[in-house]
Amino acid sequence: MIRIQARTEPSSLMKVASPLLAITLTLIFGCILFSAIGKSPSQALHVLLIAPLADSYNIGEMFVKMGPLLLCAVGLSLCYRANMWNIGAEGQLLAGALGGSAMALYFIDSESAFALPITLLAGIVSGMIWSAIPTFLKLRFNSNLILTTIMFNYIALYLLIWAVHGPLRDPEGFGFPESAMFADSTLLPTLFESSRIHLGIVFAIISAFIAWFILSKSHLGFQIRVFGADEPAARYAGFSSKKLSWFVMLFAGALAGLAGVSETTGPIGQLVPNVSPGYGYSAIIVAYLGRLHPLGAILAAVFMAVLYMGGDLAQIEMGIPVAVVSMFQGVLLFFLLACDFFINNRLAFSNQATN
């Protein structure tokens, strides 16, 4: 007889092996899926995972996609370590893109050296405001944070769509739903002449190290870890649940807002309806794949960025539908959560006598 048995202590081996096992199971599932739709599994996996790293330009594009994924994932990692189930990184990213773009358009005729910092700050503050509303509802009325943050994702999306069809639409854009191109003074500088890698990736990596320092080397981080591991013990120790909740949610909102404004002032250069292909949702997978560790999220963001690049190439070169590539991400999260279950539990085999 097979049954589930709780471990006396978490498995250190499974903590390390869980992401690798989840990726392996996802690749096996992918092979079965590609065979079912009549595609060569080996060719599809090569296009998804190897081709995106085949040349310097593609590697540069990988870093472009890695930036917003990492920024959102770092903030979510702190939220989840504190048991604040923030699913709203996508909405906070879109709010940052909207608020930052409105400020960038204000400076459209300006060459001020303060134009870019103020634009970035507007995006950060917008993301913080968007995360503050569900946080207030959670702490004041005990609303379900998962539901409110998801709903605010859609509110942010439709606010952005309304803005690019209305007040922020380019009057000389022939009716297309997009803003005017931003002035050079509000654009993030590129790091290399022959690529689109911009300053956003630097922000993302710095944010990961800042979050690591907070979580691992500060008293505030100790409070977050204790609060997430044992809330009653944290309350008994005198830690303020409200202050910790506000900090992690505002921190996550700030980073997601920075991701959004970095997209509009970076590779896009204007506000468009499809600012994000779902970075905020994919960042949830990145956070868990990185074991809710800010530095682990760096490697996880690289892997997810490669999947994004490979997905685009798979559509172009092999005609694989975008839904199949999106399914890859969902299946990866499913296997990751399934494997994580065995960190604290294990299968027990026993013989059951029958009369």
Coordinates of C-alpha atoms in Angstrom, one line a residue:
M1 CA 0.0 0.0 0.0
I2 CA 1.3 3.4 -0.9
R3 CA 0.5 6.4 1.3
I4 CA 1.7 9.9 1.9
Q5 CA 3.7 10.4 5.1
A6 CA 4.9 13.7 6.6
R7 CA 8.6 14.0 7.0
T8 CA 10.0 14.8 10.4
E9 CA 12.0 17.6 8.9
P10 CA 12.2 19.1 5.4
S11 CA 14.3 17.2 2.8
S12 CA 17.4 19.1 1.9
L13 CA 17.9 16.9 -1.1
M14 CA 14.4 17.7 -2.5
K15 CA 14.9 21.4 -1.9
V16 CA 17.8 21.3 -4.4
A17 CA 16.4 18.6 -6.7
S18 CA 12.9 19.9 -7.0
P19 CA 13.5 22.6 -9.7
L20 CA 15.7 20.2 -11.7
L21 CA 13.2 17.4 -11.5
A22 CA 10.4 19.8 -12.5
I23 CA 12.3 21.0 -15.5
T24 CA 13.1 17.4 -16.5
L25 CA 9.4 16.3 -16.2
T26 CA 8.4 19.4 -18.2
L27 CA 10.8 18.5 -21.0
I28 CA 9.4 14.9 -21.1
F29 CA 5.9 16.3 -21.2
G30 CA 7.0 18.6 -24.0
C31 CA 8.4 15.7 -26.1
I32 CA 5.0 13.9 -25.7
L33 CA 3.1 17.1 -26.6
F34 CA 5.2 17.9 -29.7
S35 CA 4.9 14.3 -30.9
A36 CA 1.1 14.6 -30.5
I37 CA 0.9 17.7 -32.7
G38 CA 3.2 16.2 -35.4
K39 CA 6.4 18.1 -34.6
S40 CA 9.8 16.6 -34.0
P41 CA 10.5 16.7 -30.3
S42 CA 14.3 17.1 -30.7
Q43 CA 13.9 19.9 -33.2
A44 CA 11.3 21.7 -31.1
L45 CA 13.4 21.5 -27.9
H46 CA 16.4 22.7 -29.9
V47 CA 14.4 25.7 -31.1
L48 CA 13.0 26.4 -27.6
L49 CA 16.2 26.0 -25.5
I50 CA 19.3 26.1 -27.7
A51 CA 18.5 28.4 -30.7
P52 CA 17.8 31.5 -28.5
L53 CA 21.5 31.3 -27.4
A54 CA 22.9 30.7 -30.8
D55 CA 24.2 34.2 -31.5
S56 CA 25.0 37.5 -29.7
Y57 CA 21.9 39.3 -30.9
N58 CA 19.6 36.6 -29.5
I59 CA 21.5 36.6 -26.3
G60 CA 21.0 40.3 -26.1
E61 CA 17.2 39.9 -26.6
M62 CA 17.2 37.2 -23.9
F63 CA 18.6 39.8 -21.5
V64 CA 15.9 42.3 -22.6
K65 CA 13.2 39.8 -21.6
M66 CA 15.1 38.8 -18.5
G67 CA 15.0 42.3 -16.9
P68 CA 11.2 42.6 -16.3
L69 CA 10.9 38.9 -15.3
L70 CA 13.7 39.3 -12.7
L71 CA 12.4 42.6 -11.3
C72 CA 8.9 41.2 -10.8
A73 CA 10.2 37.8 -9.4
V74 CA 12.4 39.4 -6.8
G75 CA 9.5 41.4 -5.3
L76 CA 7.3 38.3 -5.4
S77 CA 9.9 36.2 -3.7
L78 CA 9.8 38.5 -0.6
C79 CA 6.0 38.6 -0.7
Y80 CA 5.8 34.8 -0.7
R81 CA 8.4 34.4 2.0
A82 CA 6.1 36.5 4.2
N83 CA 3.0 34.5 3.1
M84 CA 1.6 37.5 1.3
W85 CA 0.2 35.8 -1.9
N86 CA 0.6 38.7 -4.3
I87 CA -0.6 37.6 -7.8
G88 CA -0.7 41.2 -9.0
A89 CA 2.8 41.7 -10.4
E90 CA 1.3 42.0 -13.9
G91 CA -1.1 44.7 -12.9
Q92 CA 1.6 46.6 -11.0
L93 CA 3.9 46.3 -14.1
L94 CA 1.2 47.8 -16.3
A95 CA 0.4 50.5 -13.7
G96 CA 4.1 51.4 -13.7
A97 CA 4.2 51.5 -17.5
L98 CA 1.1 53.7 -17.6
G99 CA 2.2 56.2 -14.9
G100 CA 5.8 56.4 -16.2
S101 CA 4.6 56.9 -19.8
A102 CA 2.3 59.7 -18.7
M103 CA 5.3 61.4 -17.1
A104 CA 7.5 60.7 -20.2
L105 CA 5.0 62.4 -22.4
Y106 CA 5.1 65.4 -20.1
F107 CA 8.8 65.7 -20.9
I108 CA 8.4 65.0 -24.6
D109 CA 9.8 68.4 -25.6
S110 CA 12.3 68.5 -22.8
E111 CA 16.1 67.8 -22.7
S112 CA 16.3 68.0 -18.9
A113 CA 18.7 65.7 -17.2
F114 CA 16.0 65.0 -14.6
A115 CA 13.5 63.8 -17.2
L116 CA 14.5 60.1 -17.0
P117 CA 14.9 59.9 -13.2
I118 CA 11.5 61.5 -12.7
T119 CA 9.9 59.3 -15.3
L120 CA 11.3 56.2 -13.6
L121 CA 10.2 57.4 -10.2
A122 CA 6.7 58.0 -11.6
G123 CA 6.6 54.3 -12.8
I124 CA 7.9 53.1 -9.4
V125 CA 5.3 55.1 -7.4
S126 CA 2.5 54.0 -9.8
G127 CA 3.4 50.3 -9.1
M128 CA 3.5 51.0 -5.4
I129 CA 0.1 52.6 -5.4
W130 CA -1.3 49.7 -7.4
S131 CA 0.0 47.2 -4.8
A132 CA -1.1 49.4 -1.9
I133 CA -4.8 49.2 -2.7
P134 CA -5.2 45.4 -2.3
T135 CA -2.8 45.5 0.7
F136 CA -5.1 48.0 2.4
L137 CA -8.1 45.9 1.6
K138 CA -6.4 42.8 3.0
L139 CA -5.2 44.5 6.3
R140 CA -8.3 46.6 6.9
F141 CA -11.1 44.2 5.7
N142 CA -9.3 40.9 5.6
S143 CA -10.1 40.5 1.9
N144 CA -8.6 37.7 -0.1
L145 CA -5.3 39.0 -1.4
I146 CA -5.1 36.5 -4.3
L147 CA -8.5 37.5 -5.7
T148 CA -8.0 41.3 -5.3
T149 CA -4.5 41.3 -6.9
I150 CA -5.8 39.2 -9.8
M151 CA -8.7 41.6 -10.3
F152 CA -6.4 44.6 -10.2
N153 CA -4.4 43.0 -13.0
Y154 CA -7.4 43.3 -15.3
I155 CA -8.3 46.8 -14.0
A156 CA -4.7 48.0 -14.8
L157 CA -4.9 46.4 -18.3
Y158 CA -8.1 48.1 -19.2
L159 CA -7.0 51.4 -17.8
L160 CA -3.9 51.2 -20.0
I161 CA -6.0 50.3 -23.1
W162 CA -8.3 53.2 -22.3
A163 CA -5.3 55.5 -22.0
V164 CA -3.8 54.6 -25.4
H165 CA -7.1 54.9 -27.0
G166 CA -7.9 58.2 -25.3
P167 CA -5.8 60.8 -23.4
L168 CA -2.4 59.4 -24.2
R169 CA -3.0 58.5 -27.8
D170 CA -0.6 60.1 -30.3
P171 CA -2.7 62.8 -32.1
E172 CA -0.5 62.3 -35.2
G173 CA -0.5 58.5 -35.0
F174 CA -3.3 58.0 -37.6
G175 CA -5.7 56.6 -35.0
F176 CA -3.4 53.7 -33.9
P177 CA -3.8 53.0 -30.1
E178 CA -0.3 54.1 -29.0
S179 CA 1.3 57.1 -27.5
A180 CA 3.8 59.4 -29.2
M181 CA 7.4 58.2 -29.3
F182 CA 9.2 59.4 -26.1
A183 CA 12.0 62.0 -26.2
D184 CA 15.6 60.8 -26.0
S185 CA 15.9 62.4 -22.6
T186 CA 13.4 59.9 -21.2
L187 CA 14.8 56.8 -22.8
L188 CA 17.0 54.3 -21.0
P189 CA 20.5 54.2 -22.5
T190 CA 21.6 50.9 -24.1
L191 CA 24.6 49.2 -22.8
F192 CA 26.0 48.0 -26.2
E193 CA 25.7 49.7 -29.6
S194 CA 24.8 46.5 -31.5
S195 CA 22.0 45.3 -29.1
R196 CA 18.9 46.4 -27.3
I197 CA 20.2 45.6 -23.9
H198 CA 19.4 48.6 -21.7
L199 CA 19.9 49.8 -18.2
G200 CA 16.8 47.9 -17.0
I201 CA 18.8 44.7 -16.7
V202 CA 21.3 46.5 -14.4
F203 CA 18.3 47.6 -12.2
A204 CA 17.1 44.1 -12.1
I205 CA 20.4 42.5 -11.0
I206 CA 21.0 45.2 -8.4
S207 CA 17.5 44.8 -7.0
A208 CA 18.2 41.0 -6.6
F209 CA 21.3 41.7 -4.6
I210 CA 19.5 44.4 -2.5
A211 CA 16.6 41.9 -1.8
W212 CA 19.2 39.2 -0.9
F213 CA 20.9 41.5 1.6
I214 CA 17.6 42.5 3.1
L215 CA 16.4 38.9 3.4
S216 CA 19.6 37.3 4.6
K217 CA 21.6 40.0 6.3
S218 CA 19.2 42.4 8.0
H219 CA 16.9 42.2 11.0
L220 CA 14.0 43.2 8.7
G221 CA 14.7 40.1 6.6
F222 CA 14.8 37.9 9.7
Q223 CA 11.4 39.2 10.6
I224 CA 10.1 38.4 7.1
R225 CA 11.4 34.9 7.3
V226 CA 10.0 34.2 10.8
F227 CA 6.7 35.7 9.9
G228 CA 6.4 33.5 6.8
A229 CA 7.5 30.4 8.6
D230 CA 5.5 30.8 11.8
E231 CA 3.1 33.7 12.1
P232 CA 2.1 33.1 15.7
A233 CA 5.7 32.9 16.7
A234 CA 6.4 36.2 14.9
R235 CA 3.5 37.9 16.7
Y236 CA 4.7 36.5 20.0
A237 CA 8.1 37.9 19.3
G238 CA 6.5 41.3 18.8
F239 CA 7.0 41.6 15.0
S240 CA 4.4 43.8 13.4
S241 CA 2.5 41.8 10.7
K242 CA 1.1 45.0 9.3
K243 CA 4.5 46.7 8.8
L244 CA 6.0 43.6 7.3
S245 CA 3.0 43.2 4.9
W246 CA 3.2 46.8 3.8
F247 CA 6.9 46.6 3.2
V248 CA 6.9 43.4 1.1
M249 CA 3.9 44.5 -0.9
L250 CA 5.2 48.0 -1.6
F251 CA 8.6 46.6 -2.4
A252 CA 7.1 44.2 -4.9
G253 CA 5.0 47.0 -6.4
A254 CA 8.0 49.3 -6.7
L255 CA 10.0 46.7 -8.6
A256 CA 7.1 45.7 -10.9
G257 CA 6.4 49.4 -11.6
L258 CA 10.1 49.8 -12.4
A259 CA 9.8 46.8 -14.8
G260 CA 6.9 48.4 -16.5
V261 CA 8.4 51.9 -17.0
S262 CA 11.7 50.3 -18.1
E263 CA 9.8 48.5 -20.9
T264 CA 8.2 51.7 -22.2
T265 CA 11.3 53.8 -21.8
G266 CA 13.6 51.0 -23.0
P267 CA 13.0 48.6 -25.9
I268 CA 9.5 49.9 -26.8
G269 CA 10.1 53.7 -26.6
Q270 CA 6.3 54.5 -26.2
L271 CA 3.2 53.2 -24.6
V272 CA 1.4 50.5 -26.5
P273 CA -1.4 48.1 -25.4
N274 CA 0.8 45.0 -25.4
V275 CA 3.5 46.3 -23.1
S276 CA 3.8 42.9 -21.4
P277 CA 3.4 39.5 -22.9
G278 CA 2.6 38.2 -19.4
Y279 CA 5.8 39.0 -17.5
G280 CA 4.0 39.4 -14.2
Y281 CA 2.4 36.0 -14.4
S282 CA 5.6 34.3 -15.6
A283 CA 7.5 35.9 -12.7
I284 CA 5.5 33.7 -10.3
I285 CA 7.1 30.7 -11.9
V286 CA 10.5 32.4 -11.8
A287 CA 10.1 33.1 -8.1
Y288 CA 9.3 29.5 -7.3
L289 CA 11.9 28.1 -9.7
G290 CA 14.4 30.3 -7.9
R291 CA 13.3 28.8 -4.5
L292 CA 11.9 32.2 -3.4
H293 CA 15.5 33.4 -3.2
P294 CA 16.4 36.7 -4.9
L295 CA 19.7 35.4 -6.2
G296 CA 18.2 32.1 -7.3
A297 CA 15.6 34.2 -9.3
I298 CA 18.5 35.4 -11.5
L299 CA 19.1 31.9 -12.9
A300 CA 15.4 31.2 -13.1
A301 CA 14.8 34.4 -15.0
V302 CA 17.5 33.4 -17.5
F303 CA 15.7 30.1 -18.1
M304 CA 12.3 31.7 -18.5
A305 CA 13.7 34.4 -20.8
V306 CA 15.1 31.7 -23.0
L307 CA 11.7 30.0 -23.1
Y308 CA 10.2 33.3 -24.2
M309 CA 12.8 33.7 -27.0
G310 CA 12.4 30.0 -27.9
G311 CA 8.6 30.4 -28.1
D312 CA 8.9 33.2 -30.6
L313 CA 11.3 31.2 -32.7
A314 CA 9.1 28.1 -32.5
Q315 CA 6.2 30.0 -33.9
I316 CA 8.3 31.4 -36.8
E317 CA 10.4 28.4 -37.7
M318 CA 8.1 25.5 -36.9
G319 CA 4.6 27.0 -36.8
I320 CA 4.0 25.9 -33.2
P321 CA 1.0 27.8 -31.8
V322 CA 1.7 30.3 -29.0
A323 CA -0.7 28.4 -26.7
V324 CA 1.6 25.4 -26.8
V325 CA 4.5 27.5 -25.6
S326 CA 2.4 29.1 -22.9
M327 CA 1.3 25.6 -21.8
F328 CA 5.0 24.9 -21.2
Q329 CA 5.1 27.6 -18.5
G330 CA 2.0 26.3 -16.8
V331 CA 3.1 22.7 -16.8
L332 CA 6.5 23.8 -15.4
L333 CA 4.8 25.5 -12.5
F334 CA 2.5 22.4 -12.0
F335 CA 5.5 20.0 -11.8
L336 CA 7.4 22.4 -9.6
L337 CA 4.6 22.6 -7.0
A338 CA 4.1 18.9 -7.2
C339 CA 7.8 18.2 -6.6
D340 CA 7.9 20.8 -3.8
F341 CA 5.2 18.8 -2.1
F342 CA 7.8 16.1 -1.4
I343 CA 10.1 18.5 0.4
N344 CA 7.9 18.0 3.5
N345 CA 6.2 14.7 2.6
R346 CA 7.3 11.4 1.2
L347 CA 5.8 8.2 -0.2
A348 CA 5.6 5.4 2.3
F349 CA 5.2 1.7 1.2
S350 CA 3.7 -0.8 3.6
N351 CA 2.2 -4.3 3.4
Q352 CA -1.4 -4.4 4.5
A353 CA -2.6 -7.8 5.8
T354 CA -6.0 -8.9 4.6
N355 CA -8.3 -11.3 6.5

